Short mmCIF file of C-alpha atoms and ligand atoms in Angstrom, two decimals:
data_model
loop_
_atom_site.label_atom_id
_atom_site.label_comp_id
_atom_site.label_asym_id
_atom_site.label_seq_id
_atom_site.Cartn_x
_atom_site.Cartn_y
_atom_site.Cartn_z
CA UNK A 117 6.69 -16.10 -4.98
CA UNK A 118 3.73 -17.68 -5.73
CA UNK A 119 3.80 -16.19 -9.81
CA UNK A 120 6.34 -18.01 -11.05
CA UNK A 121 4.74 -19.68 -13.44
CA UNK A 122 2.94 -16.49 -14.62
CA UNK A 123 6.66 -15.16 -14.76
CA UNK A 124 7.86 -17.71 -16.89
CA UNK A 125 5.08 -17.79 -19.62
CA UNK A 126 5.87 -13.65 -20.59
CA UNK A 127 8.11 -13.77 -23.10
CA UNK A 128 11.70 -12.68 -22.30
CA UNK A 129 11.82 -9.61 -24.85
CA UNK A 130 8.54 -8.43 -23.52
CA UNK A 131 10.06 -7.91 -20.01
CA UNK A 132 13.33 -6.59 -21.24
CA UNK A 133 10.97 -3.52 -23.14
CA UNK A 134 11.56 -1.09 -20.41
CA UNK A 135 15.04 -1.71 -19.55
CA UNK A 136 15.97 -0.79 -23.38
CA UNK A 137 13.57 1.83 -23.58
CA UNK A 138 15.89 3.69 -20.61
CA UNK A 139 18.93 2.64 -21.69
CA UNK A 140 20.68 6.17 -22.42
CA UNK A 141 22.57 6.10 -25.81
CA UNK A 142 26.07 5.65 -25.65
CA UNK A 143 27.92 6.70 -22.23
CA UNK A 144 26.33 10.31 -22.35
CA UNK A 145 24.94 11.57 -19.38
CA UNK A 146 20.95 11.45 -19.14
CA UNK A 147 19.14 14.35 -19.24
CA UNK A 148 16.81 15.26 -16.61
CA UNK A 149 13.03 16.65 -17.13
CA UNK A 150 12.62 20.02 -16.37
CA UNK A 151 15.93 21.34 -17.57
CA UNK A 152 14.11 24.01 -19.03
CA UNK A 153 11.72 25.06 -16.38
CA UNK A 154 10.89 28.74 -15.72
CA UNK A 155 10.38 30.80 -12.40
CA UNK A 156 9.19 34.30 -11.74
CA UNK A 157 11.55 36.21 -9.55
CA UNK A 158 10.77 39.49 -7.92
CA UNK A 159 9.27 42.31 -10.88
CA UNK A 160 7.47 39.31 -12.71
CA UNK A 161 10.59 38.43 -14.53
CA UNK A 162 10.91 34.72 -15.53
CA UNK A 163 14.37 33.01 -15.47
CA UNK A 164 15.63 29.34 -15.85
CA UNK A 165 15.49 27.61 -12.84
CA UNK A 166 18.89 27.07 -10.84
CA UNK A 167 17.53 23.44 -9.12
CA UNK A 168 20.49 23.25 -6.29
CA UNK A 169 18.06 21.38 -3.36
CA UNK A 170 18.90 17.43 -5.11
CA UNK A 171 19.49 16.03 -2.10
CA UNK A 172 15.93 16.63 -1.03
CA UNK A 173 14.48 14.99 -4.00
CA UNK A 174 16.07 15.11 -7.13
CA UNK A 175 14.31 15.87 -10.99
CA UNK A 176 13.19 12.60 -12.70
CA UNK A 177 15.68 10.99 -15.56
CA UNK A 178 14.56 10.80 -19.13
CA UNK A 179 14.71 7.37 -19.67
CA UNK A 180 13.04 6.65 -15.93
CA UNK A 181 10.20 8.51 -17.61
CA UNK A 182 10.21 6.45 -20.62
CA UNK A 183 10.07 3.47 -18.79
CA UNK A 184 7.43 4.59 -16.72
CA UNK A 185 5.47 5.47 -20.16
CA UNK A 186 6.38 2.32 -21.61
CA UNK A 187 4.78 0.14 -18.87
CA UNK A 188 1.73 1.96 -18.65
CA UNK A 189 -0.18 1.00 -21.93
CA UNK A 190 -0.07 -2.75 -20.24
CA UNK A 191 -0.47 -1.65 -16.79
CA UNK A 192 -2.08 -4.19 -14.99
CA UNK A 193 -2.66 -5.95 -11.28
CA UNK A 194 0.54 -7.85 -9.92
CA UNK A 195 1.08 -10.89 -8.75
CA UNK A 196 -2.88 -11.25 -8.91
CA UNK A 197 -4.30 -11.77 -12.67
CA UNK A 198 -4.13 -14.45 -15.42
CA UNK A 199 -4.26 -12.10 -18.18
CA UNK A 200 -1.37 -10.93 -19.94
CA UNK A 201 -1.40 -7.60 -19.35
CA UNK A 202 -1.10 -8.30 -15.10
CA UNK A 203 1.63 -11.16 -16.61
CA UNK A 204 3.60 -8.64 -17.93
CA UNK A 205 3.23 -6.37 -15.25
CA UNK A 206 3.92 -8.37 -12.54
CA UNK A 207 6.91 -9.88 -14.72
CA UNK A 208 7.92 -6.14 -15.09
CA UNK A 209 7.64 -5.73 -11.31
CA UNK A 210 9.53 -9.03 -10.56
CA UNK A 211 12.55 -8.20 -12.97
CA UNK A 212 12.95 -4.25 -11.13
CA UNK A 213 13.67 -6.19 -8.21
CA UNK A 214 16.62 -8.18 -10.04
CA UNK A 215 17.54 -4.58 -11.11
CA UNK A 216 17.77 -3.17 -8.16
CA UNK A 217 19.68 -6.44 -6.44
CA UNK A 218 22.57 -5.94 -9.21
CA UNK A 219 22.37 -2.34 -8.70
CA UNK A 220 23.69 -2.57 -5.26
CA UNK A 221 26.01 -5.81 -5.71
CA UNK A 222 23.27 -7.58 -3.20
CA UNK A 223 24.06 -11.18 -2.45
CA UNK A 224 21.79 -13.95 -4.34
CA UNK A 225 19.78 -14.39 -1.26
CA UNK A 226 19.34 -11.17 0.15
CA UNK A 227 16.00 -9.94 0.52
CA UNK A 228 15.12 -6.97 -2.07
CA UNK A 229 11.64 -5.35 -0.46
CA UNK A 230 10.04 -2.23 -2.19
CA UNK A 231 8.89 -0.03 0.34
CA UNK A 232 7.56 3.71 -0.35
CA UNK A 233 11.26 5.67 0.55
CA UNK A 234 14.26 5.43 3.16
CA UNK A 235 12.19 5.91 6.28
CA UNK A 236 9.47 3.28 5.47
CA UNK A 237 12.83 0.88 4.68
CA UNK A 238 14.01 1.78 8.05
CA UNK A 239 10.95 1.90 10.26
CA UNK A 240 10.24 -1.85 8.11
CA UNK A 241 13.51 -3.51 9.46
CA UNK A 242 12.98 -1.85 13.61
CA UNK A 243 9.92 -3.92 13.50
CA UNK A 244 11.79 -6.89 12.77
CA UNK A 245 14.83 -6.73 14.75
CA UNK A 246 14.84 -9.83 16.78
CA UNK A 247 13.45 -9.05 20.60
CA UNK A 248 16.12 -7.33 22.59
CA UNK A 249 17.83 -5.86 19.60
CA UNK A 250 20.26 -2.98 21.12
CA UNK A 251 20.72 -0.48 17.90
CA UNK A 252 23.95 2.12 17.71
CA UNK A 253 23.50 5.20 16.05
CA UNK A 254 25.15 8.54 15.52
CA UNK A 255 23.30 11.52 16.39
CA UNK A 256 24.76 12.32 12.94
CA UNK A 257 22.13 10.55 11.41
CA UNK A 258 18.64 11.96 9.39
CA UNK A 259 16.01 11.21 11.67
CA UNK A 260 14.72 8.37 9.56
CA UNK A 261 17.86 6.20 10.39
CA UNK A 262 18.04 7.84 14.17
CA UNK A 263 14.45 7.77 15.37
CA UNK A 264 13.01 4.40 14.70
CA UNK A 265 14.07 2.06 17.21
CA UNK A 266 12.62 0.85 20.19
CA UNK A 267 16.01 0.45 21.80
CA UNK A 268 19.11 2.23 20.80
CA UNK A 269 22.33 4.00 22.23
CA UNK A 270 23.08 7.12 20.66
CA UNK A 271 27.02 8.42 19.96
CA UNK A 272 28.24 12.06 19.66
CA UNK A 273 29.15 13.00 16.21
CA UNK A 274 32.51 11.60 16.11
CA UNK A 275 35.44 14.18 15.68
CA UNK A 276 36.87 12.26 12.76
CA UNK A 277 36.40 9.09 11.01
CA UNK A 278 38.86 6.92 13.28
CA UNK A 279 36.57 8.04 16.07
CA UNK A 280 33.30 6.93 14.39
CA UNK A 281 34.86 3.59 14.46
CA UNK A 282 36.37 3.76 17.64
CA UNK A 283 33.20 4.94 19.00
CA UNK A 284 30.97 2.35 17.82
CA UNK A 285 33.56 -0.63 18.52
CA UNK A 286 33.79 0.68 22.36
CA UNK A 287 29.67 0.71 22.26
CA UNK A 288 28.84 -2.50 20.83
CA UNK A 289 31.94 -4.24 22.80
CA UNK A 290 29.50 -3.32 25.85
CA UNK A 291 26.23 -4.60 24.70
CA UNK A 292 24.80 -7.91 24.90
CA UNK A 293 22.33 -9.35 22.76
CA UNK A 294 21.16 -9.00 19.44
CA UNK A 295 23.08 -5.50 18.22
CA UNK A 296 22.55 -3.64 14.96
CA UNK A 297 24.80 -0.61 13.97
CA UNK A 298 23.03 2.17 11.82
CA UNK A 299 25.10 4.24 9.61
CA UNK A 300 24.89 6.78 6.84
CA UNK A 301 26.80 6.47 4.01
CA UNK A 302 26.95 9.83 2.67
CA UNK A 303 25.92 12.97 4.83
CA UNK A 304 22.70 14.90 4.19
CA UNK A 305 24.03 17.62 5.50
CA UNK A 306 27.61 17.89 4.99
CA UNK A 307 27.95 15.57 1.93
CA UNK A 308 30.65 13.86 3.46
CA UNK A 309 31.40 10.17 3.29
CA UNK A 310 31.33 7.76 6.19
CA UNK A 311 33.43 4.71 7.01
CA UNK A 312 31.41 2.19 6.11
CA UNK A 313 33.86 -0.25 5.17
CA UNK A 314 35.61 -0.21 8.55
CA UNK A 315 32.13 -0.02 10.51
CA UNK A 316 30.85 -3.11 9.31
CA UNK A 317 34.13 -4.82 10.12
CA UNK A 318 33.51 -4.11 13.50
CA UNK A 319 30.30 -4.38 13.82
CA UNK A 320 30.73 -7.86 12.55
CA UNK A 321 33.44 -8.04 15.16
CA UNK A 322 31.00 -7.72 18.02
CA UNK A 323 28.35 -10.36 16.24
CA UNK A 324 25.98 -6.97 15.65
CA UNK A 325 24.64 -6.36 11.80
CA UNK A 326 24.98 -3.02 10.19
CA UNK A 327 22.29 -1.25 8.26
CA UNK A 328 23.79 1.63 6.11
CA UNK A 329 21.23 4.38 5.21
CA UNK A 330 22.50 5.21 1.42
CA UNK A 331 19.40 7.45 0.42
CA UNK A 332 22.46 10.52 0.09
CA UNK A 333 25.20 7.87 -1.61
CA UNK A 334 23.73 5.50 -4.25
CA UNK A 335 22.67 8.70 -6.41
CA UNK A 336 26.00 10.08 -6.70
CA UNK A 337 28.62 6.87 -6.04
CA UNK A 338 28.62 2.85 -6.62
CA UNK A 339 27.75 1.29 -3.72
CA UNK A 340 28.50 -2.63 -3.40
CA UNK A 341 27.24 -4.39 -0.76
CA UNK A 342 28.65 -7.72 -0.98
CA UNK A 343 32.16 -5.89 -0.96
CA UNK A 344 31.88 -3.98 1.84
CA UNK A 345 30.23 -7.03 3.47
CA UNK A 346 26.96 -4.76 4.92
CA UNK A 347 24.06 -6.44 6.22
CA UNK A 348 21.35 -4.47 5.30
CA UNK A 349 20.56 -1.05 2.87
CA UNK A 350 18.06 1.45 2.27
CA UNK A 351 17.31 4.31 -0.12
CA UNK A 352 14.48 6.31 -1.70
CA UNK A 353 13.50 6.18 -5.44
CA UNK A 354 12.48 10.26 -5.36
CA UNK A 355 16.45 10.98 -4.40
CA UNK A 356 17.83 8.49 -7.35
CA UNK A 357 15.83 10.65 -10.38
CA UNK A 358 12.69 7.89 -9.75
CA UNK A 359 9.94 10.27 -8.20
CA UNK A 360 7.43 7.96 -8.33
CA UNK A 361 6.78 6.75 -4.79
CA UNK A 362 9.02 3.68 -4.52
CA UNK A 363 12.19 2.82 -1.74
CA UNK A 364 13.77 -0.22 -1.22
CA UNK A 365 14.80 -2.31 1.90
CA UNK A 366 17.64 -5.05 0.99
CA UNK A 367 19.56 -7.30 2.69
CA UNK A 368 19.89 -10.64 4.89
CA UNK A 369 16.72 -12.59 4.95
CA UNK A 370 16.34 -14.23 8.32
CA UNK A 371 15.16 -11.21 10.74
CA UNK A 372 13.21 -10.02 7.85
CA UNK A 373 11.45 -13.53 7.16
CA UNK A 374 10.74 -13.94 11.16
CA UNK A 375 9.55 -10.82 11.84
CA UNK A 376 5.60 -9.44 12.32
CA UNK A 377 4.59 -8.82 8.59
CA UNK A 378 4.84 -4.76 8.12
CA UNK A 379 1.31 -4.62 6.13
CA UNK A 380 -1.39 -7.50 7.01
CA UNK A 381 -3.43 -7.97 4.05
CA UNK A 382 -3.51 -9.73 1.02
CA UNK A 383 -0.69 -10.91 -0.86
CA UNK A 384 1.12 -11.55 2.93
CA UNK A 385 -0.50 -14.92 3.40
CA UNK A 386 -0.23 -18.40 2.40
CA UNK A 387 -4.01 -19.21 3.58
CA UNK A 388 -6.51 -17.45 5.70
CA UNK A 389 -9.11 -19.60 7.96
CA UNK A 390 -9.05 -19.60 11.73
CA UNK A 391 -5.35 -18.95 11.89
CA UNK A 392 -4.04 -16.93 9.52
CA UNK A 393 -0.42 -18.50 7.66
CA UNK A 394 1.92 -15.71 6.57
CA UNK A 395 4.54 -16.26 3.60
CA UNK A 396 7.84 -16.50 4.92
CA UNK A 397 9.95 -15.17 2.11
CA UNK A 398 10.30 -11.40 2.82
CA UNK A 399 8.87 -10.19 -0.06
CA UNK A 400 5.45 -10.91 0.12
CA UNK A 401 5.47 -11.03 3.84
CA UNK A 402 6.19 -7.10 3.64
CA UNK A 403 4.51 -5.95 0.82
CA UNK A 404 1.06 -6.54 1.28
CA UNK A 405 -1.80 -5.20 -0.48
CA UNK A 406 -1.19 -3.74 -4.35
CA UNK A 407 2.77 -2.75 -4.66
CA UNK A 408 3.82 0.66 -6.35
CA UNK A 409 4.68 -1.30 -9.30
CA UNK A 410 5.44 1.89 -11.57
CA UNK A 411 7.49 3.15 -8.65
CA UNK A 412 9.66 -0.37 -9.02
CA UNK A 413 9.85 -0.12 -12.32
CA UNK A 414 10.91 3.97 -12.04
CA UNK A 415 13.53 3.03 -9.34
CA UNK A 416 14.60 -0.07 -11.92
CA UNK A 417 15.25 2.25 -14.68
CA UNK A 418 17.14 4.73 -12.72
CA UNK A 419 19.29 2.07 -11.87
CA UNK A 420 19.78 1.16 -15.59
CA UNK A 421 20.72 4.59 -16.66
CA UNK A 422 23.33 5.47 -13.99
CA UNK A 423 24.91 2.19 -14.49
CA UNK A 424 24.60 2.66 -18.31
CA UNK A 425 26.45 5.78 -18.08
CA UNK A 426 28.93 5.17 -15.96
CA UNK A 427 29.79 6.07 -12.62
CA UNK A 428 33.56 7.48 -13.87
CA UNK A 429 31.66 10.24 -16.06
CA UNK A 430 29.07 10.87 -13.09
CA UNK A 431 31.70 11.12 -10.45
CA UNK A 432 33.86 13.27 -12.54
CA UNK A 433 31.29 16.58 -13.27
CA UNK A 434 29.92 16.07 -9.98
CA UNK A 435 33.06 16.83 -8.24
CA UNK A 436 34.16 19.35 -10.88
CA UNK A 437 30.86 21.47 -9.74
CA UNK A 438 30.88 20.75 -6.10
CA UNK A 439 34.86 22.04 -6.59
CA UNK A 440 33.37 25.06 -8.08
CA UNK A 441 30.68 25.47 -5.64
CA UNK A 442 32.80 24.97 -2.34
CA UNK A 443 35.49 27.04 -3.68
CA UNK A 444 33.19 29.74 -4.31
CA UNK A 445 31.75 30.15 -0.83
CA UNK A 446 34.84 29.82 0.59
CA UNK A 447 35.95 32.89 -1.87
CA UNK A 448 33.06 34.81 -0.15
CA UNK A 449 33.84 36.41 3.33
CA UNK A 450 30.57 35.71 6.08
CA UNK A 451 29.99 32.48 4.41
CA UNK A 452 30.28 29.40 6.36
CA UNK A 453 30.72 25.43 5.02
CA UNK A 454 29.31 23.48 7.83
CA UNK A 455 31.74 20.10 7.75
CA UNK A 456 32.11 17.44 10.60
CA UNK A 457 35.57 15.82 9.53
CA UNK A 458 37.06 19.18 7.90
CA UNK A 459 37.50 20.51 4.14
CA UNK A 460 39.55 17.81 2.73
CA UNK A 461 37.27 14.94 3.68
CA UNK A 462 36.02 13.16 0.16
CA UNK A 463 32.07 14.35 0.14
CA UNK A 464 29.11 13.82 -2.49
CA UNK A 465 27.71 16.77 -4.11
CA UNK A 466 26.04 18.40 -0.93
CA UNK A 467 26.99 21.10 1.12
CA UNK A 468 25.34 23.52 3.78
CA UNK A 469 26.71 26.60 5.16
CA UNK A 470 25.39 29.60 6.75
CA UNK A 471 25.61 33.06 5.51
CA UNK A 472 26.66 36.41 8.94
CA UNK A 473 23.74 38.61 9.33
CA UNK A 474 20.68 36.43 7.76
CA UNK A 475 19.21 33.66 8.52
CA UNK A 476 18.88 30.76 6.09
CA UNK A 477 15.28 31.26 5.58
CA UNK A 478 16.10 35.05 4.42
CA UNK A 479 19.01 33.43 2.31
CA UNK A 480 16.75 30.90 0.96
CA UNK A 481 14.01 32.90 0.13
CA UNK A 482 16.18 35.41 -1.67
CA UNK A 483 18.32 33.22 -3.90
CA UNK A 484 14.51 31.75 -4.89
CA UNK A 485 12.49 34.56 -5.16
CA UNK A 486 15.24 37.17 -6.69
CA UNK A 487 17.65 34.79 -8.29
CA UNK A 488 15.24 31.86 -9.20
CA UNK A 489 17.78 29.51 -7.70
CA UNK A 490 16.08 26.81 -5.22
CA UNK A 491 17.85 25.60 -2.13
CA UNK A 492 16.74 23.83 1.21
CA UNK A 493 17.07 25.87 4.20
CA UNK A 494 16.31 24.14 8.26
CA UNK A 495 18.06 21.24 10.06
CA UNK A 496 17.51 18.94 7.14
CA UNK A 497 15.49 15.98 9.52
CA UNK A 498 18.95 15.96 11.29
CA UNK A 499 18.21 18.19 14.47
CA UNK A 500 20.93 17.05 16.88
CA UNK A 501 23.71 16.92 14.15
CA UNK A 502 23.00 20.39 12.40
CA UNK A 503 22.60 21.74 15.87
CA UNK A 504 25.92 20.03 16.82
CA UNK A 505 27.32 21.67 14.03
CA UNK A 506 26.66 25.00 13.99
CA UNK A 507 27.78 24.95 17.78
CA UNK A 508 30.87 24.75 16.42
CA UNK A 509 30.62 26.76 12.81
CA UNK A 510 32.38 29.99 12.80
CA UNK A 511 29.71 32.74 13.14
CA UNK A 512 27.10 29.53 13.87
CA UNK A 513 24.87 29.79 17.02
CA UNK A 514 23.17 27.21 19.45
CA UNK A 515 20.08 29.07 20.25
CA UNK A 516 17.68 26.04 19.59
CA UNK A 517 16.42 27.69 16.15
CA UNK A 518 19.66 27.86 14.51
CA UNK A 519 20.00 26.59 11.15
CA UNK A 520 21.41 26.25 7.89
CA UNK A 521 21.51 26.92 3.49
CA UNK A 522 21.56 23.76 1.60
CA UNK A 523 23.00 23.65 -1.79
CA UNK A 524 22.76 20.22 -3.30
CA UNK A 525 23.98 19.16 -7.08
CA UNK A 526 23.15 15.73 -9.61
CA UNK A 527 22.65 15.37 -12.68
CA UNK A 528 21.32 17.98 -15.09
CA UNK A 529 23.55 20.21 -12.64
CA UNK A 530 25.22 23.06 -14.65
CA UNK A 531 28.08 25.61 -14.05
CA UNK A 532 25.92 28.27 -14.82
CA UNK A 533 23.75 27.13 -11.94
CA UNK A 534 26.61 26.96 -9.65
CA UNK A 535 28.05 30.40 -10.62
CA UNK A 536 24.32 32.21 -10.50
CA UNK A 537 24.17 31.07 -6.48
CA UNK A 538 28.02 31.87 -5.69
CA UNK A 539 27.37 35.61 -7.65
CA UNK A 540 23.65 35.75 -5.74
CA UNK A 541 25.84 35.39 -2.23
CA UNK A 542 27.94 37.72 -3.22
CA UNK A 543 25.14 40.66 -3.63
CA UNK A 544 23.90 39.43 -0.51
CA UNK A 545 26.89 39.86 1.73
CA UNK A 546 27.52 42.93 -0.14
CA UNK A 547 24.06 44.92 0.58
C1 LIG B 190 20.48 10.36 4.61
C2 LIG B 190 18.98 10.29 4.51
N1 LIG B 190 18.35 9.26 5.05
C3 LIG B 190 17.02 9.13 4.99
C4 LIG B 190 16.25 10.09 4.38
C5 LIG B 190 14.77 9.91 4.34
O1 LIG B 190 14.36 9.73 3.02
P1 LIG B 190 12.83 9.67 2.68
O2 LIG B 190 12.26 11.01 3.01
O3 LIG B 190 12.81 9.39 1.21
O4 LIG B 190 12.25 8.59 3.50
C6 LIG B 190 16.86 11.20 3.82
C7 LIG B 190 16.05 12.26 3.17
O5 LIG B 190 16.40 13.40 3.15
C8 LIG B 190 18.27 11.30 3.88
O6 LIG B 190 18.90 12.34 3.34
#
């Protein structure tokens, strides 16, 4: 980038202020804000909020809001001014990036591109697939992975992981061209983990690229790219505890460096006269005009604190509670887990069911307004796959306007919470 030299004159313990500042102590687990947050439920009572909808957007860490708070006294212009404070900034801004990179195990030379969440990381890389580009999707997928391609061949939901693979080898044997394959990592509506190991071997197999859609994974598991040898990855800051407007785009540089800049303004260009020169590193090329700087820096320091507390001490309470939580429903008779790949499959902490004789709006609105326990309730931005599932549910329907409860944990995540929704299910199966 063109600041390098502003880069280089901020001192080194100046730019290293935010990453200490969300550095949790020790290996406990951060807390969240809003912990202590309370609703009214029906007769004007006010009780703690149960927050079970993470998977939508999750609460904001402690130390991503220090960081935030720490940048903003020097908050300045990036990549643009000569004084200090925009020095610092843009330094700040620069080093996020880095962040993020090691976060994910990116290669040196992939591309790291802030974008504003998963769907402007996806709808970014269809406009730079090279012409001809045949894309492979799941009609598993959220709609921001399924929808934004100009060409694409779309699979059934595969009856078990072996077929996923199967599936996608037998579709991208038959394609010529430039191919991509588009995965999930981690179900927003089941929870359930996806092959992506295997998939990008074959993918790679059939000279195609995979882009794995981790918005649902990289808050609740390590993800490394290099290992699993992926091409490209995408995920939203407002899912990872960073609610501040930021997603990120990463991977391989060459389609990204070639293709028609995603934002024409300033900051994209080399020169301006009567042809206009773009850059051709990926960075600037895509991120034209004033970045979200303090959502970098917010998706930085999320990074930071997961990594800072471990991934052995997140894993283990998440699946403690999702234990819990799954166990419980399954305890309750006219409740319904919706799962692809069956009950044993390994999942994150998400999980959707449906409840006999309501619908989930009715379910929703009642655990929220009598219980003051918040859930997501629809298709999730996955028509086709919640559809395809509750074709098959026991006591599902396929009416068109079917759909299903989410309950979806993280952390800040507490037993009580899960034991308020399982009891709240009960009284409303019993009434
Ligand atoms: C798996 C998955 N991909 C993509 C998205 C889109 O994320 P965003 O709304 O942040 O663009 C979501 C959001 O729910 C998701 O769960």
């Amino acid at each position: 980038m063109s600041t390098l030299t502003i880069f280089n004159s901020v001192p080194a313990q100046a730019v290293e202020a935010p990453a200490a500042t969300s550095a949790p102590s020790g290996r406990l687990i951060p807390a969240v804000l809003g912990a202590d947050l309370e609703v009214p439920v029906k007769g004007g009572r006010l009780v703690s909020y149960a927050n079970l909808d993470y998977a939508a957007s999750a609460p904001c860490l402690e130390p991503v809001s220090a960081a935030v708070a720490a940048a903003l006294p020097a908050y300045s212009s990036v990549h643009r001014g000569a004084g200090y404070a925009s020095q610092l900034t843009t330094a700040r801004y620069e080093q996020s990036r880095h962040t993020v990179r090691a976060f994910v195990g990116a290669r040196p030379d992939d591309a790291v591109i802030f974008t504003r969440n998963t769907t402007d990381a996806t709808n970014l890389l269809a406009r730079c697939l090279p012409e001809g580009t045949t894309v492979v999707v799941f009609d598993s997928e959220h709609h921001a992975s399924l929808l934004p391609w100009e060409r694409s061949v779309r699979l059934a939901p595969p009856a078990f992981p072996g077929e996923a693979v199967r599936a996608a080898d037998e579709a991208l044997a038959g394609i010529e061209g430039p191919k991509l394959l588009v995965v999930t990592a981690a179900s927003n509506v089941t929870g359930e983990l996806w092959p992506i190991a295997a998939l990008a071997h074959i993918a790679h197999r059939h000279g195609a690229r995979i882009l794995v859609d981790a918005a649902q994974l990289v808050p609740h598991r390590r993800l490394n790219l290099t290992a699993l040898d992926l091409d490209y990855v995408a995920f939203s800051g407002h899912k990872l505890y960073a609610p501040f407007g930021a997603g990120v785009l990463i991977g391989r540089r060459d389609w990204l460096a070639e293709g028609e800049p995603y934002l024409k303004g300033g900051g994209a260009v080399r020169s301006v006269g009567e042809t206009t020169e773009w850059h051709d590193d990926p960075e600037p090329r895509h991120e034209a005009g004033t970045p979200n700087v303090l959502g970098a820096i917010a998706l930085a320091a999320a990074c930071d604190a997961l990594t800072a507390t471990g991934w052995t001490e997140l894993v283990c309470e998440e699946e403690r509670l999702i234990a819990r939580l799954r166990a419980g429903l399954a305890s309750i008779e006219g409740v319904h887990e919706l799962s692809l790949w069956g009950e044993d499959h390994p999942r994150v902490g998400i999980v959707s069911f449906v409840v006999d004789g309501y619908s989930a709006r009715e379910v929703a609105e009642a655990l929220s307004g009598e219980y003051g326990i918040g859930v997501r309730d629809g298709k999730f931005c996955a028509h086709p796959f919640v559809r395809h599932l509750l074709g098959t549910a026991d006591g599902g329907c396929e009416d068109g306007t079917a759909s299903a409860v989410r309950a979806s944990i993280g952390i800040g995540s507490t037993q009580e919470h899960v034991d308020r929704l399982i009891e709240a299910l009960r009284d409303l199966v019993g009434r």
